Tab-separated table of C-alpha atoms in Angstrom:
chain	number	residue	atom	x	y	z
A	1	UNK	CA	92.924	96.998	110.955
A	2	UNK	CA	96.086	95.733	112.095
A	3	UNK	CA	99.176	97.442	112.763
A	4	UNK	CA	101.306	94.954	111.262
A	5	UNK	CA	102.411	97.245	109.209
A	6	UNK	CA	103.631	99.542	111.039
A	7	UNK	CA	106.423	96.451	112.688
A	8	UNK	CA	107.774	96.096	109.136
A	9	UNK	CA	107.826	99.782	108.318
A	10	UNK	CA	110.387	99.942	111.443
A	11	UNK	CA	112.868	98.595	109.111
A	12	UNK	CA	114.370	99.538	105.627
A	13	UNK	CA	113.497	97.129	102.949
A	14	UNK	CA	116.766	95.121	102.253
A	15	UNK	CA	115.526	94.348	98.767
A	16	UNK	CA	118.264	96.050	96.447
A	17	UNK	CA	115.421	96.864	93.758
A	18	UNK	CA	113.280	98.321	96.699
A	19	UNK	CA	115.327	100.221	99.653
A	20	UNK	CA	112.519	101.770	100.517
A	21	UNK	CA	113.753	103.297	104.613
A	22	UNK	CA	111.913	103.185	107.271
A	23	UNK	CA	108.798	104.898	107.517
A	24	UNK	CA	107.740	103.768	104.108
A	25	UNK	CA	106.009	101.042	101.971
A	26	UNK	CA	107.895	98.869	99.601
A	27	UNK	CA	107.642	100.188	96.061
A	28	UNK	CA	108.587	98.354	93.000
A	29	UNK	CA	110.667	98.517	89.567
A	30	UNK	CA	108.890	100.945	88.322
A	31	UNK	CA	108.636	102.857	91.462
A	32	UNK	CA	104.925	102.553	92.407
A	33	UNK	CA	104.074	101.298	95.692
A	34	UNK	CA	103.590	97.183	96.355
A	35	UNK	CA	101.273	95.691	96.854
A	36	UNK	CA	102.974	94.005	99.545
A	37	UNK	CA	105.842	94.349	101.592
A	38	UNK	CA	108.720	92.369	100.211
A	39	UNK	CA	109.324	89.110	102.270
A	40	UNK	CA	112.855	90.016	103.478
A	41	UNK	CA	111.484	92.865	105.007
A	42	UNK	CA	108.312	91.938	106.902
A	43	UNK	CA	111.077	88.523	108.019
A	44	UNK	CA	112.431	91.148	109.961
A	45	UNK	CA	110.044	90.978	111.893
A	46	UNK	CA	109.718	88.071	114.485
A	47	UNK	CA	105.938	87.789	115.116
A	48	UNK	CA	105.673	88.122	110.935
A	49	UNK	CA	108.575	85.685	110.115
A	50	UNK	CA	106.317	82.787	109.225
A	51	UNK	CA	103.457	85.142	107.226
A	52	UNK	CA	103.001	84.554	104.036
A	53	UNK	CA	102.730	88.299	103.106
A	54	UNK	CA	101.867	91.192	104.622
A	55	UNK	CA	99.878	93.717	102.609
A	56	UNK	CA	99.870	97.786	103.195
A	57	UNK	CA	97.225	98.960	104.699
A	58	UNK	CA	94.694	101.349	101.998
A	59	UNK	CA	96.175	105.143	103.224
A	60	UNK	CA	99.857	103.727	101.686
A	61	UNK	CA	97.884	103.628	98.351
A	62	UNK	CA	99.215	100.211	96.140
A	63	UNK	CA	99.795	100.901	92.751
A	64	UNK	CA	100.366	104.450	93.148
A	65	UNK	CA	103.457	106.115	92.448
A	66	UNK	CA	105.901	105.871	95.639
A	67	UNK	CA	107.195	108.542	97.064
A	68	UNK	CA	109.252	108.529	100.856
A	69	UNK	CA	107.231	109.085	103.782
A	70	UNK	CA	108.641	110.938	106.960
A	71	UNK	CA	110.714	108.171	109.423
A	72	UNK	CA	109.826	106.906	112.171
A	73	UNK	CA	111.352	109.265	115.041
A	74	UNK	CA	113.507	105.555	116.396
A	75	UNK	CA	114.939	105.028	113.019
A	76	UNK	CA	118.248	106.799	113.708
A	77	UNK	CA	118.512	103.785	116.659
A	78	UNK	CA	120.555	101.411	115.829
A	79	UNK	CA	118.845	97.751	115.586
A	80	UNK	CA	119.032	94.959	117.937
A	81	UNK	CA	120.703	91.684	116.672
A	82	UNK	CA	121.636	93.492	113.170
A	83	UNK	CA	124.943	93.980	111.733
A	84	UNK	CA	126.482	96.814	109.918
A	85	UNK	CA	128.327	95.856	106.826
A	86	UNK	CA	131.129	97.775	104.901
A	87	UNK	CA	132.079	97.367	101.473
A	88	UNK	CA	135.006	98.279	99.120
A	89	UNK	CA	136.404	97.008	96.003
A	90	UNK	CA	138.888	98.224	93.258
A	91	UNK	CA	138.912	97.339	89.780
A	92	UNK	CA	142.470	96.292	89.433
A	93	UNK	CA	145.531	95.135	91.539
A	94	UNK	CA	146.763	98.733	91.237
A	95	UNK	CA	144.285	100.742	92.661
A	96	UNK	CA	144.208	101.688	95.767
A	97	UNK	CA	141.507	100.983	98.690
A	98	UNK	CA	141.986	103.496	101.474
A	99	UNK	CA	139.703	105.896	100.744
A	100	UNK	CA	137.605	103.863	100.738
A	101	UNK	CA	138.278	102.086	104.302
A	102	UNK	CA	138.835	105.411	105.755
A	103	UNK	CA	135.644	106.192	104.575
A	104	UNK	CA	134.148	103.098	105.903
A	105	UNK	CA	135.837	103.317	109.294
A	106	UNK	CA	134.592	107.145	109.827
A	107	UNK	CA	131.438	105.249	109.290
A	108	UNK	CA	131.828	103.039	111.720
């Protein structure tokens, strides 16, 4: 068996209908686990960049509901090469943003 799976399991899924963190499979809309890791996550990956999917090995259980598995003892690290982005909006010209950027800057 390979370990590829454990290289893309280094990384939180960035799929917004995923997230699954580190540690974990991929699960889908209706919160059972892939069948295979999403493609933006497994890209994360350099050797895996040109697979054309990466399936989770038998013990992550596919089709079964998802639940989160314990991280990876690294995944508090921050990444190589990644950036950290920060986000804040307002609905209107009136409203205020700074508590939101001095929540984002405590953040770092």
């Amino acid at each position: 068996m390979t370990d590829d799976f454990k290289r893309v399991e280094a990384h939180d899924c960035t799929m917004s209908t995923c997230g699954a963190p580190a540690g974990s499979p991929c699960r889908t809309g209706k919160n059972k686990v892939a069948v295979q890791y999403h493609t933006a996550r497994f890209r994360l990956v350099p050797q895996l960049a040109k697979a054309l999917n990466v399936p989770p090995p038998a013990v992550r259980k596919p089709g079964s509901v998802w639940t989160e598995l314990p991280r990876p003892v690294s995944a508090g690290a921050e990444p190589v090469g990644h950036v950290r982005l920060g986000y804040a909006r307002a609905s209107t010209a009136r409203q205020s943003l700074d508590v939101q950027l001095d929540s984002l800057a405590e953040a770092g």
